mmCIF file of C-alpha atoms and ligand atoms in Angstrom:
data_model
loop_
_atom_site.group_PDB
_atom_site.id
_atom_site.type_symbol
_atom_site.label_atom_id
_atom_site.label_comp_id
_atom_site.label_asym_id
_atom_site.label_seq_id
_atom_site.Cartn_x
_atom_site.Cartn_y
_atom_site.Cartn_z
ATOM 1 C CA MET J 1 72.634 78.554 137.166
ATOM 2 C CA SER J 2 74.151 75.474 138.687
ATOM 3 C CA GLU J 3 77.918 75.067 138.766
ATOM 4 C CA LEU J 4 77.521 72.216 136.330
ATOM 5 C CA ALA J 5 75.563 74.322 133.843
ATOM 6 C CA LYS J 6 78.180 77.102 134.112
ATOM 7 C CA ALA J 7 80.963 74.642 133.422
ATOM 8 C CA ALA J 8 79.095 73.283 130.399
ATOM 9 C CA THR J 9 78.644 76.808 128.980
ATOM 10 C CA ARG J 10 82.343 77.510 129.461
ATOM 11 C CA ALA J 11 83.232 74.293 127.686
ATOM 12 C CA THR J 12 80.974 75.157 124.733
ATOM 13 C CA ARG J 13 82.547 78.622 124.445
ATOM 14 C CA LEU J 14 86.029 77.158 124.598
ATOM 15 C CA GLU J 15 85.149 74.668 121.909
ATOM 16 C CA ALA J 16 83.780 77.413 119.655
ATOM 17 C CA SER J 17 86.876 79.516 120.149
ATOM 18 C CA PHE J 18 89.082 76.501 119.456
ATOM 19 C CA MET J 19 87.197 75.798 116.202
ATOM 20 C CA GLU J 20 87.618 79.399 115.123
ATOM 21 C CA LYS J 21 91.376 79.346 115.808
ATOM 22 C CA SER J 22 91.701 76.124 113.927
ATOM 23 C CA ARG J 23 89.888 77.640 110.906
ATOM 24 C CA GLU J 24 92.217 80.639 111.073
ATOM 25 C CA LEU J 25 95.204 78.304 111.081
ATOM 26 C CA ASP J 26 93.847 76.482 108.015
ATOM 27 C CA THR J 27 93.544 79.799 106.182
ATOM 28 C CA ILE J 28 97.086 80.800 107.119
ATOM 29 C CA ARG J 29 98.429 77.417 106.035
ATOM 30 C CA ASP J 30 96.584 77.627 102.679
ATOM 31 C CA SER J 31 97.919 81.081 101.924
ATOM 32 C CA LEU J 32 101.424 79.954 102.883
ATOM 33 C CA ILE J 33 101.192 77.050 100.428
ATOM 34 C CA GLN J 34 99.918 79.449 97.772
ATOM 35 C CA SER J 35 102.744 81.918 98.242
ATOM 36 C CA GLU J 36 105.297 79.103 98.191
ATOM 37 C CA GLU J 37 103.814 77.973 94.865
ATOM 38 C CA ARG J 38 103.937 81.534 93.540
ATOM 39 C CA ALA J 39 107.571 81.888 94.587
ATOM 40 C CA LYS J 40 108.400 78.842 92.481
ATOM 41 C CA THR J 41 106.384 79.792 89.380
ATOM 42 C CA ASP J 42 107.418 82.002 86.488
ATOM 43 C CA THR J 43 104.745 84.658 85.980
ATOM 44 C CA LEU J 44 105.015 84.937 82.185
ATOM 45 C CA THR J 45 104.853 81.267 81.236
ATOM 46 C CA GLY J 46 103.386 79.662 84.351
ATOM 47 C CA LEU J 47 106.279 77.183 84.264
ATOM 48 C CA PRO J 48 108.331 76.341 87.349
ATOM 49 C CA ASN J 49 111.110 78.925 87.708
ATOM 50 C CA ARG J 50 114.791 78.564 88.468
ATOM 51 C CA ARG J 51 114.233 78.199 92.181
ATOM 52 C CA ALA J 52 111.866 75.274 91.566
ATOM 53 C CA LEU J 53 114.406 73.817 89.156
ATOM 54 C CA GLU J 54 117.165 73.931 91.755
ATOM 55 C CA GLU J 55 114.967 72.275 94.351
ATOM 56 C CA PHE J 56 113.866 69.572 91.920
ATOM 57 C CA PHE J 57 117.414 68.957 90.788
ATOM 58 C CA SER J 58 118.769 68.402 94.268
ATOM 59 C CA GLN J 59 116.028 65.862 95.038
ATOM 60 C CA THR J 60 116.540 64.119 91.692
ATOM 61 C CA GLN J 61 120.302 64.140 92.113
ATOM 62 C CA LEU J 62 120.011 62.303 95.442
ATOM 63 C CA ALA J 63 117.622 59.698 94.057
ATOM 64 C CA ALA J 64 119.805 59.219 90.986
ATOM 65 C CA MET J 65 122.937 58.687 93.049
ATOM 66 C CA GLU J 66 121.222 56.331 95.493
ATOM 67 C CA GLN J 67 119.475 54.248 92.879
ATOM 68 C CA GLY J 68 121.924 54.625 90.002
ATOM 69 C CA GLU J 69 119.123 56.013 87.859
ATOM 70 C CA ALA J 70 119.940 58.011 84.704
ATOM 71 C CA VAL J 71 118.824 61.665 84.522
ATOM 72 C CA SER J 72 119.103 63.902 81.506
ATOM 73 C CA ALA J 73 118.534 67.596 80.895
ATOM 74 C CA LEU J 74 117.508 69.568 77.816
ATOM 75 C CA LEU J 75 118.314 73.240 77.334
ATOM 76 C CA ILE J 76 116.083 74.904 74.765
ATOM 77 C CA ASP J 77 116.749 78.278 73.133
ATOM 78 C CA ILE J 78 114.549 80.005 70.560
ATOM 79 C CA ASP J 79 116.298 80.663 67.243
ATOM 80 C CA HIS J 80 116.748 84.301 66.168
ATOM 81 C CA PHE J 81 114.299 85.470 68.785
ATOM 82 C CA LYS J 82 115.760 88.938 68.948
ATOM 83 C CA ARG J 83 114.954 89.429 65.278
ATOM 84 C CA PHE J 84 111.407 88.163 65.907
ATOM 85 C CA ASN J 85 110.898 90.620 68.780
ATOM 86 C CA ASP J 86 112.329 93.466 66.730
ATOM 87 C CA GLU J 87 109.970 92.749 63.862
ATOM 88 C CA PHE J 88 106.743 91.937 65.706
ATOM 89 C CA GLY J 89 107.201 93.522 69.128
ATOM 90 C CA HIS J 90 107.974 92.178 72.563
ATOM 91 C CA GLY J 91 104.315 91.452 73.336
ATOM 92 C CA VAL J 92 104.029 89.068 70.402
ATOM 93 C CA GLY J 93 107.375 87.589 71.470
ATOM 94 C CA ASP J 94 105.940 86.950 74.920
ATOM 95 C CA GLN J 95 103.002 85.091 73.358
ATOM 96 C CA VAL J 96 105.466 82.920 71.480
ATOM 97 C CA LEU J 97 107.333 82.202 74.694
ATOM 98 C CA ARG J 98 104.054 81.107 76.314
ATOM 99 C CA LEU J 99 103.367 78.820 73.383
ATOM 100 C CA MET J 100 106.841 77.238 73.687
ATOM 101 C CA ALA J 101 106.177 76.684 77.394
ATOM 102 C CA LYS J 102 102.879 74.987 76.582
ATOM 103 C CA VAL J 103 104.507 72.651 74.052
ATOM 104 C CA LEU J 104 107.246 71.791 76.537
ATOM 105 C CA ARG J 105 104.759 71.093 79.319
ATOM 106 C CA GLU J 106 102.720 68.850 77.045
ATOM 107 C CA ARG J 107 105.729 66.939 75.733
ATOM 108 C CA VAL J 108 107.221 65.845 79.049
ATOM 109 C CA ARG J 109 105.959 63.310 81.576
ATOM 110 C CA GLU J 110 104.465 63.894 85.009
ATOM 111 C CA VAL J 111 107.791 62.964 86.667
ATOM 112 C CA ASP J 112 109.819 65.469 84.618
ATOM 113 C CA LEU J 113 110.400 69.093 85.414
ATOM 114 C CA PRO J 114 109.933 71.652 82.634
ATOM 115 C CA ALA J 115 111.093 75.117 83.718
ATOM 116 C CA ARG J 116 111.948 78.584 82.490
ATOM 117 C CA TYR J 117 115.689 78.836 82.838
ATOM 118 C CA GLY J 118 116.250 82.399 81.685
ATOM 119 C CA GLY J 119 114.834 84.962 79.261
ATOM 120 C CA GLU J 120 113.964 82.837 76.245
ATOM 121 C CA GLU J 121 115.627 79.681 77.479
ATOM 122 C CA LEU J 122 113.583 76.779 78.752
ATOM 123 C CA ILE J 123 114.901 73.634 80.361
ATOM 124 C CA ALA J 124 113.611 70.184 81.216
ATOM 125 C CA VAL J 125 115.054 67.686 83.685
ATOM 126 C CA LEU J 126 114.067 64.103 82.901
ATOM 127 C CA PRO J 127 114.583 61.541 85.675
ATOM 128 C CA GLY J 128 114.991 57.991 84.376
ATOM 129 C CA ALA J 129 116.050 59.159 80.899
ATOM 130 C CA ASP J 130 119.545 58.453 79.601
ATOM 131 C CA LEU J 131 121.185 60.518 76.862
ATOM 132 C CA ALA J 132 119.455 58.589 74.054
ATOM 133 C CA ALA J 133 116.015 58.898 75.673
ATOM 134 C CA GLY J 134 116.574 62.588 76.454
ATOM 135 C CA THR J 135 117.671 63.237 72.880
ATOM 136 C CA ALA J 136 114.530 61.524 71.558
ATOM 137 C CA VAL J 137 112.318 63.716 73.777
ATOM 138 C CA ALA J 138 114.228 66.810 72.632
ATOM 139 C CA GLU J 139 113.745 65.829 69.009
ATOM 140 C CA ARG J 140 109.971 65.511 69.509
ATOM 141 C CA ILE J 141 109.856 68.936 71.162
ATOM 142 C CA ARG J 142 111.909 70.494 68.374
ATOM 143 C CA ARG J 143 109.694 69.004 65.675
ATOM 144 C CA THR J 144 106.430 69.962 67.412
ATOM 145 C CA ILE J 145 107.572 73.586 67.680
ATOM 146 C CA ALA J 146 108.789 73.703 64.071
ATOM 147 C CA GLU J 147 105.364 72.460 62.942
ATOM 148 C CA CYS J 148 103.380 75.070 64.931
ATOM 149 C CA HIS J 149 101.435 77.576 62.857
ATOM 150 C CA ILE J 150 101.529 80.827 64.766
ATOM 151 C CA THR J 151 99.034 83.610 64.190
ATOM 152 C CA ARG J 152 98.922 87.067 65.670
ATOM 153 C CA ARG J 153 96.070 87.167 68.168
ATOM 154 C CA SER J 154 94.941 90.700 67.477
ATOM 155 C CA THR J 155 94.739 90.419 63.684
ATOM 156 C CA GLY J 156 94.774 86.699 62.872
ATOM 157 C CA GLU J 157 97.772 87.396 60.616
ATOM 158 C CA ALA J 158 100.048 84.381 60.072
ATOM 159 C CA LEU J 159 103.497 84.834 61.615
ATOM 160 C CA PRO J 160 106.694 83.199 60.413
ATOM 161 C CA GLY J 161 107.456 79.819 61.937
ATOM 162 C CA ILE J 162 109.551 79.624 65.080
ATOM 163 C CA THR J 163 112.295 77.082 65.617
ATOM 164 C CA VAL J 164 114.367 76.117 68.626
ATOM 165 C CA SER J 165 117.781 74.598 69.154
ATOM 166 C CA ILE J 166 118.273 72.120 71.985
ATOM 167 C CA GLY J 167 121.351 70.851 73.838
ATOM 168 C CA VAL J 168 121.082 67.557 75.732
ATOM 169 C CA ALA J 169 123.350 66.151 78.449
ATOM 170 C CA GLN J 170 123.173 63.306 80.969
ATOM 171 C CA PHE J 171 123.852 63.766 84.667
ATOM 172 C CA GLN J 172 127.113 62.287 85.911
ATOM 173 C CA GLY J 173 127.064 61.190 89.543
ATOM 174 C CA GLY J 174 128.339 63.837 91.928
ATOM 175 C CA GLU J 175 128.378 66.784 89.555
ATOM 176 C CA SER J 176 126.509 70.026 90.223
ATOM 177 C CA MET J 177 123.537 71.331 88.300
ATOM 178 C CA ALA J 178 125.804 74.038 86.888
ATOM 179 C CA ASP J 179 128.173 71.379 85.466
ATOM 180 C CA LEU J 180 125.303 69.511 83.836
ATOM 181 C CA ILE J 181 123.779 72.669 82.363
ATOM 182 C CA ASP J 182 127.187 73.769 81.150
ATOM 183 C CA ARG J 183 127.366 70.659 78.947
ATOM 184 C CA CYS J 184 123.791 71.259 77.737
ATOM 185 C CA ASP J 185 124.870 74.788 76.896
ATOM 186 C CA ARG J 186 127.903 73.636 74.919
ATOM 187 C CA ALA J 187 125.741 71.195 72.966
ATOM 188 C CA LEU J 188 123.216 73.995 72.389
ATOM 189 C CA TYR J 189 125.963 76.267 71.115
ATOM 190 C CA LEU J 190 127.013 73.578 68.661
ATOM 191 C CA ALA J 191 123.377 73.228 67.512
ATOM 192 C CA LYS J 192 123.297 76.976 66.831
ATOM 193 C CA LYS J 193 126.633 76.893 65.037
ATOM 194 C CA THR J 194 125.614 74.014 62.810
ATOM 195 C CA GLY J 195 122.460 75.571 61.472
ATOM 196 C CA ARG J 196 119.830 75.934 64.300
ATOM 197 C CA ASN J 197 116.475 74.079 64.453
ATOM 198 C CA ARG J 198 118.599 71.167 65.670
ATOM 199 C CA VAL J 199 119.077 68.888 68.666
ATOM 200 C CA VAL J 200 122.680 68.195 69.671
ATOM 201 C CA SER J 201 123.654 65.732 72.366
ATOM 202 C CA GLU J 202 126.792 66.047 74.449
ATOM 203 C CA SER J 203 128.107 62.893 72.750
ATOM 204 C CA GLU J 204 128.840 65.120 69.744
ATOM 205 C CA LEU J 205 131.045 67.460 71.813
ATOM 206 C CA GLU J 206 134.817 67.388 71.860
ATOM 207 C CA PRO J 207 136.056 66.076 75.231
ATOM 208 C CA ALA J 208 136.176 68.955 77.757
ATOM 209 C CA GLN J 209 139.522 70.682 78.201
ATOM 210 C CA GLU J 210 140.911 69.782 81.588
ATOM 211 C CA ALA J 211 141.410 72.877 83.702
ATOM 212 C CA GLY J 212 144.863 73.538 85.181
HETATM 213 P P1 GH3 X 1 120.001 82.688 68.564
HETATM 214 O O1 GH3 X 1 119.379 81.966 67.436
HETATM 215 O O2 GH3 X 1 121.490 82.721 68.437
HETATM 216 O O3 GH3 X 1 119.571 82.185 69.897
HETATM 217 O O4 GH3 X 1 119.521 84.206 68.392
HETATM 218 P P2 GH3 X 1 118.673 85.063 69.418
HETATM 219 O O5 GH3 X 1 118.304 86.321 68.750
HETATM 220 O O6 GH3 X 1 117.556 84.256 69.976
HETATM 221 O O7 GH3 X 1 119.804 85.342 70.466
HETATM 222 P P3 GH3 X 1 119.730 85.201 72.019
HETATM 223 O O8 GH3 X 1 119.296 83.833 72.376
HETATM 224 O O9 GH3 X 1 121.025 85.684 72.561
HETATM 225 O O10 GH3 X 1 118.646 86.324 72.258
HETATM 226 C C1 GH3 X 1 117.837 86.431 73.301
HETATM 227 C C2 GH3 X 1 116.701 87.334 72.885
HETATM 228 O O11 GH3 X 1 115.504 86.832 73.461
HETATM 229 C C3 GH3 X 1 116.854 88.738 73.395
HETATM 230 C C4 GH3 X 1 115.468 89.166 73.694
HETATM 231 O O12 GH3 X 1 115.011 89.946 72.620
HETATM 232 C C5 GH3 X 1 114.651 87.891 73.723
HETATM 233 N N1 GH3 X 1 114.008 87.653 75.015
HETATM 234 C C6 GH3 X 1 114.584 87.236 76.165
HETATM 235 N N2 GH3 X 1 113.667 87.174 77.149
HETATM 236 C C7 GH3 X 1 112.475 87.533 76.608
HETATM 237 C C8 GH3 X 1 111.147 87.672 77.111
HETATM 238 O O13 GH3 X 1 110.847 87.435 78.273
HETATM 239 N N3 GH3 X 1 110.190 88.067 76.226
HETATM 240 C C9 GH3 X 1 110.472 88.338 74.913
HETATM 241 N N4 GH3 X 1 109.493 88.724 74.127
HETATM 242 N N5 GH3 X 1 111.718 88.238 74.430
HETATM 243 C C10 GH3 X 1 112.704 87.845 75.254
HETATM 244 MG MG1 MG X 2 119.257 82.824 74.405
HETATM 245 MG MG1 MG X 3 117.831 82.546 71.131
#
């Protein structure tokens, strides 16, 4: 074989080996993206989890402060869910939680972030929405859930209606996510105290007690 032919063969082999490595890298990159997605997704509801929420909030917070855009947050808690679980079992409760997640996902826009905040608490962060807009979204979510007819999958038996209470607050420049959620939580508490199946906005709260 001439030197030239040998060199050509070597080049072909090198190219093949390069292609193979590059395919391997693609596979590794894909599985990395997948595991990052999994790490940010709640397994029960398929909603973004708290980690995803924190990431989204810090990006949104920056944009809001730079552009002076309003951002609001809704904290949603199922009413008397413990009683529901006790009566129908945790598995049926989990189905209900999935249904709530579905309603939430369908009721917010592409730019919003619906997430599972804790056990039976869901949250949504709405960039571009002030307190009034956030409250209107919360009210639509509350009503949609209250109007759901829930049936037990295994038997088709009708289950009692589920309601949620929602606390709404608007981001104030410079505050942390914890501060914002704390006001949502206080509004939520007021919604529970004043009868449940209600939306309460932070404008209905007493001014916060100054610490110190
Ligand atoms: P309230 O109207 O005051 O919110 O009453 P509640 O019974 O819903 O009280 P709370 O919010 O404190 O109760 C949380 C209950 O939610 C406890 C637990 O039974 C239920 N829960 C929390 N996480 C899950 C979950 O992942 N699956 C199911 N099925 N139930 C859950
Ligand atoms: Mg709760
Ligand atoms: Mg509850």
